[in-house]
Short mmCIF file of N, CA and C in Angstrom, two decimals:
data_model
loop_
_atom_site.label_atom_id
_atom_site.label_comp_id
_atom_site.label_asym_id
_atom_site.label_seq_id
_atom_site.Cartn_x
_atom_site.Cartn_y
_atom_site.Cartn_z
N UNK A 1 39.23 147.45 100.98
CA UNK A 1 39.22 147.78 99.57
C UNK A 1 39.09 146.48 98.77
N UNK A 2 38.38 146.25 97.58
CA UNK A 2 38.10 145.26 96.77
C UNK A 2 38.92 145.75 95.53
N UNK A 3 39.29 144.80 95.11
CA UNK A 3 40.24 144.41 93.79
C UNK A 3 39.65 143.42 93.17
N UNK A 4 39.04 143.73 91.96
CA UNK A 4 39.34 142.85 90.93
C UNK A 4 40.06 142.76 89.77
N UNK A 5 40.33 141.40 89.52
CA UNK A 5 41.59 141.56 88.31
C UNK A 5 40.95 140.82 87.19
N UNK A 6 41.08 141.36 86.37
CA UNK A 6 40.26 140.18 85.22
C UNK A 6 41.50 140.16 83.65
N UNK A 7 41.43 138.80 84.03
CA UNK A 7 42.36 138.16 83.08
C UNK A 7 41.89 137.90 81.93
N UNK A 8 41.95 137.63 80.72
CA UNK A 8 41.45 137.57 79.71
C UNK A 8 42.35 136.53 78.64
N UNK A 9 43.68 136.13 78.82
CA UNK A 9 44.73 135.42 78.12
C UNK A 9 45.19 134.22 78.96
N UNK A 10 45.28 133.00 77.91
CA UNK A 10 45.00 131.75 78.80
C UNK A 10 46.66 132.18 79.73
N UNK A 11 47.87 132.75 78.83
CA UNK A 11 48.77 132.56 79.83
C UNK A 11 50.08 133.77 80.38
N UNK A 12 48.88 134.99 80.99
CA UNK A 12 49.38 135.82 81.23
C UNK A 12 49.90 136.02 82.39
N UNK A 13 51.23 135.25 82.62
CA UNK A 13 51.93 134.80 83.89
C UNK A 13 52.25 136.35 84.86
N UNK A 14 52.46 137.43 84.18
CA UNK A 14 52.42 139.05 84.67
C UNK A 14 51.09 139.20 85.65
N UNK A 15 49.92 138.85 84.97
CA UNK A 15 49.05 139.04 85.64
C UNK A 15 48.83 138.82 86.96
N UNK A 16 48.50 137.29 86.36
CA UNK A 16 48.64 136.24 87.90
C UNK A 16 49.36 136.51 88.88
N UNK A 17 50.93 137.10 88.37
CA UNK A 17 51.87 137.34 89.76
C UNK A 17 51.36 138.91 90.35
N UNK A 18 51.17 139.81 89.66
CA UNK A 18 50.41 140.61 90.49
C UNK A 18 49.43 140.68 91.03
N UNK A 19 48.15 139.57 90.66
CA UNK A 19 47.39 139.82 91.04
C UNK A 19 47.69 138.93 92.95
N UNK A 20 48.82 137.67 92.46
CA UNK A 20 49.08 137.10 94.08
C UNK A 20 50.05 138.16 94.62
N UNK A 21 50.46 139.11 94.16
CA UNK A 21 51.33 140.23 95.08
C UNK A 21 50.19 140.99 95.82
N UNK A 22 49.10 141.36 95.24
CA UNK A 22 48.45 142.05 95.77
C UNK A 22 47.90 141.31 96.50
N UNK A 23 47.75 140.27 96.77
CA UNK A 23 46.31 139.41 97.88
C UNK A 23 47.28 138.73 98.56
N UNK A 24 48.70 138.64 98.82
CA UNK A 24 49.12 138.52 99.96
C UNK A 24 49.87 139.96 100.46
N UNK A 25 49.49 140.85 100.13
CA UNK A 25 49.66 141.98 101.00
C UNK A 25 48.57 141.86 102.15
N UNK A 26 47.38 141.51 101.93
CA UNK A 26 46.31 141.26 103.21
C UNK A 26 45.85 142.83 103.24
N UNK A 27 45.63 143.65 102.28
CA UNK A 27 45.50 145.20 102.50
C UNK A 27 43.55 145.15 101.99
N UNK A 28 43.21 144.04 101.88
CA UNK A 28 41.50 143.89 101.32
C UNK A 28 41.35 142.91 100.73
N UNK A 29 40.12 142.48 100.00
CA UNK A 29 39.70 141.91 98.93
C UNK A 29 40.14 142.03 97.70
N UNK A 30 40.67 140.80 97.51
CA UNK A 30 41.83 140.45 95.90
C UNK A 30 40.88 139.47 95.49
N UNK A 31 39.90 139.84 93.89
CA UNK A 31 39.43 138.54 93.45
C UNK A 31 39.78 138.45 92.37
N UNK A 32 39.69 137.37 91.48
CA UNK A 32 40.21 137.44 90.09
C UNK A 32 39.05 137.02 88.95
N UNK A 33 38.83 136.90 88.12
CA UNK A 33 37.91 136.75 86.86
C UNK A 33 38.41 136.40 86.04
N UNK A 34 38.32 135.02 85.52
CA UNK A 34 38.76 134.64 84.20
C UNK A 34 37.77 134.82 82.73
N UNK A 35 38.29 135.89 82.24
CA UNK A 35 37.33 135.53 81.06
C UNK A 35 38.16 134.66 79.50
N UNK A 36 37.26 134.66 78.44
CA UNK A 36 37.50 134.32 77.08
C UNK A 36 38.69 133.04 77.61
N UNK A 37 39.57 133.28 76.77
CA UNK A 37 40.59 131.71 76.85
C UNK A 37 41.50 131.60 78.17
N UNK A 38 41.17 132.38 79.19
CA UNK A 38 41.86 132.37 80.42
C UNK A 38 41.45 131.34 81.22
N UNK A 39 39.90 131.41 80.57
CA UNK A 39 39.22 129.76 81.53
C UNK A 39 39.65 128.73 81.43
N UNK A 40 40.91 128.35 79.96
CA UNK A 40 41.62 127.56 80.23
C UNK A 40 42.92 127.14 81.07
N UNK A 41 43.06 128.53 81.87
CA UNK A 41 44.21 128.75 82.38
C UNK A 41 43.69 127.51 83.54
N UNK A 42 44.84 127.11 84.34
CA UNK A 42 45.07 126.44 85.61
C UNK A 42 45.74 127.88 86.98
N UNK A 43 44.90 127.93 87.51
CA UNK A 43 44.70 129.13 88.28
C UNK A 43 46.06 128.53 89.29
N UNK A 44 47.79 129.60 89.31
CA UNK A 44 48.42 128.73 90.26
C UNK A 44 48.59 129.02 91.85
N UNK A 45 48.66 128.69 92.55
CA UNK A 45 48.57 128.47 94.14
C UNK A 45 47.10 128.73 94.68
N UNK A 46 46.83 129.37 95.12
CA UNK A 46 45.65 129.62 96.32
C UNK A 46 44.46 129.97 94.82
N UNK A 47 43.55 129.00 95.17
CA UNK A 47 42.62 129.52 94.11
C UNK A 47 41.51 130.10 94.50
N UNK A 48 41.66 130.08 96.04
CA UNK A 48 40.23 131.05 96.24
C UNK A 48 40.07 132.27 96.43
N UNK A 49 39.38 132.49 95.67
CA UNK A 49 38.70 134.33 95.01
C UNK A 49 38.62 134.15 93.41
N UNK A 50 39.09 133.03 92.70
CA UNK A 50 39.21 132.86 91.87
C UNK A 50 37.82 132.28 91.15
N UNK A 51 37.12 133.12 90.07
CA UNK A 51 36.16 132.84 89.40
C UNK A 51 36.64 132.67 88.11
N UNK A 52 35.29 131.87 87.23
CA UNK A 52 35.28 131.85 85.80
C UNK A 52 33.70 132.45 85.11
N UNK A 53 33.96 133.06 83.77
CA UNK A 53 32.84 133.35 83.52
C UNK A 53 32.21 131.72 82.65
N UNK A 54 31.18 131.66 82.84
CA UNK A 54 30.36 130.43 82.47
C UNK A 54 29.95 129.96 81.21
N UNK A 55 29.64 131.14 80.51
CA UNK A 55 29.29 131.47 79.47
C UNK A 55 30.82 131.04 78.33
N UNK A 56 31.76 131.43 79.35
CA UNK A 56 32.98 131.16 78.11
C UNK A 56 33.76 130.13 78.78
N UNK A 57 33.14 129.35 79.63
CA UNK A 57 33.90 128.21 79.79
C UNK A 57 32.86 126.83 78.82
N UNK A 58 31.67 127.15 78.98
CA UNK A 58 30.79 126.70 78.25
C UNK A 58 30.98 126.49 76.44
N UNK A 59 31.27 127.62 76.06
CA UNK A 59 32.07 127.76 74.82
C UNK A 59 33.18 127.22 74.65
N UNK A 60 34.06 126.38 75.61
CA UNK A 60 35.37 126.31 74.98
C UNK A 60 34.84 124.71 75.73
N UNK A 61 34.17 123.91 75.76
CA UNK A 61 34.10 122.90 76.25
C UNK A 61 35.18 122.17 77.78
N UNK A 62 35.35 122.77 78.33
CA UNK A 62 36.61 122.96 79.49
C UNK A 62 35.28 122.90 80.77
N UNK A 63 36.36 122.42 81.46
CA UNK A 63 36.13 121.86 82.96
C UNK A 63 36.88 123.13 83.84
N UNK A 64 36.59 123.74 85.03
CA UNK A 64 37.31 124.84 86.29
C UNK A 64 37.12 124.28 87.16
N UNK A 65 38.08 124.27 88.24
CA UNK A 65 37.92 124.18 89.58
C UNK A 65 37.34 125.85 90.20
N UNK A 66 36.74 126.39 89.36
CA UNK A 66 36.98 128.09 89.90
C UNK A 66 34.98 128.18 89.88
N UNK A 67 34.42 128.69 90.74
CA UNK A 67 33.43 128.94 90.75
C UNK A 67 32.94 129.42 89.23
N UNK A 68 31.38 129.00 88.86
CA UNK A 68 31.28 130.09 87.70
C UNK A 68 30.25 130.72 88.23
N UNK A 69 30.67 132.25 86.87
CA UNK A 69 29.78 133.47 87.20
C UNK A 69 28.88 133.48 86.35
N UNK A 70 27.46 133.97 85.99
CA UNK A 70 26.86 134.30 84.97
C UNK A 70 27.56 136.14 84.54
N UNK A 71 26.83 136.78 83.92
CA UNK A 71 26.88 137.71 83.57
C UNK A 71 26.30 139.01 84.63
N UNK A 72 25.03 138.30 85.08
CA UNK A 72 24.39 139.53 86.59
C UNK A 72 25.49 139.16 87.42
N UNK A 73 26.09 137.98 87.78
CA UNK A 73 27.26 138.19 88.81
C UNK A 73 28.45 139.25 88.52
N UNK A 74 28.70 138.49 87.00
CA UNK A 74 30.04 140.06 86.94
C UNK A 74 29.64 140.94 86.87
N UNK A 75 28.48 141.42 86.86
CA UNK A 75 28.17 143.12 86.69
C UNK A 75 28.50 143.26 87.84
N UNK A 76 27.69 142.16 88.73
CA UNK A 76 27.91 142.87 90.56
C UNK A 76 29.37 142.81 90.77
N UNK A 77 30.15 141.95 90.41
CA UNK A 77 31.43 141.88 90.75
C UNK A 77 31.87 143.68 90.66
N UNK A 78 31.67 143.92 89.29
CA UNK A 78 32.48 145.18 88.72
C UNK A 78 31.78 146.13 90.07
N UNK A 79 30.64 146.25 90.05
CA UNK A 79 30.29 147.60 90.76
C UNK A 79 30.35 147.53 91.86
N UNK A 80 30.73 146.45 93.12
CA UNK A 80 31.49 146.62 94.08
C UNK A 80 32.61 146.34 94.27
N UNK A 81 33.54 146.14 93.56
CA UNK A 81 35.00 146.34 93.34
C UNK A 81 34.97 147.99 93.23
N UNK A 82 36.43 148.15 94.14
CA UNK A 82 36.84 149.57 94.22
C UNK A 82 37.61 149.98 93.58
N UNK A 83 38.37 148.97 92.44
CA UNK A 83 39.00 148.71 91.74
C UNK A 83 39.29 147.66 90.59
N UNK A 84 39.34 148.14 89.22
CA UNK A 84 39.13 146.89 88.67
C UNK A 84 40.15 146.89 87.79
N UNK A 85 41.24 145.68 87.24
CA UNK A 85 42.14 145.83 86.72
C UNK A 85 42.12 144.53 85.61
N UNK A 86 42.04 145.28 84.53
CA UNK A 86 42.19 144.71 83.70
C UNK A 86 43.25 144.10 82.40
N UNK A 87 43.64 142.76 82.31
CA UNK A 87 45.08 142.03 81.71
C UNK A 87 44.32 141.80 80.47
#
């Protein structure tokens, strides 16, 4: 099963911890999506699955260690995620 979580607030500490509750259960694919001012977030422990959208890291003049996505990537993200959860 695929999970995505898409964050949207640079510091929605709720999120983040569910979204690492769920991806160390080991029950599938846990990825996360930072959009708007979340790209300023510092993504904490294990950062891989962890993306940024490009477009709004671009806008806020900021640097990620997090892969970026364009916009055809998050579409694909959304429509093979089996789940998508949105903060």
């Amino acid at each position: 099963m695929k999970v995505l979580h898409i964050i949207k607030k640079t510091n929605d500490t709720y999120a983040w911890e569910a979204a690492s509750r769920q991806r160390g259960k080991k029950d599938g694919q846990v990825f996360v999506l930072l959009l708007h001012d979340a790209v300023l977030a510092q993504s904490p422990g294990d950062a891989d699955g962890v993306f940024a959208c490009r477009d709004d890291v671009a806008a806020r003049g900021v640097q990620t260690q997090a892969p970026l996505v364009g916009y055809e990537e998050i579409v694909k993200m959304l429509l093979e995620a089996d789940s998508v959860v949105c903060w």
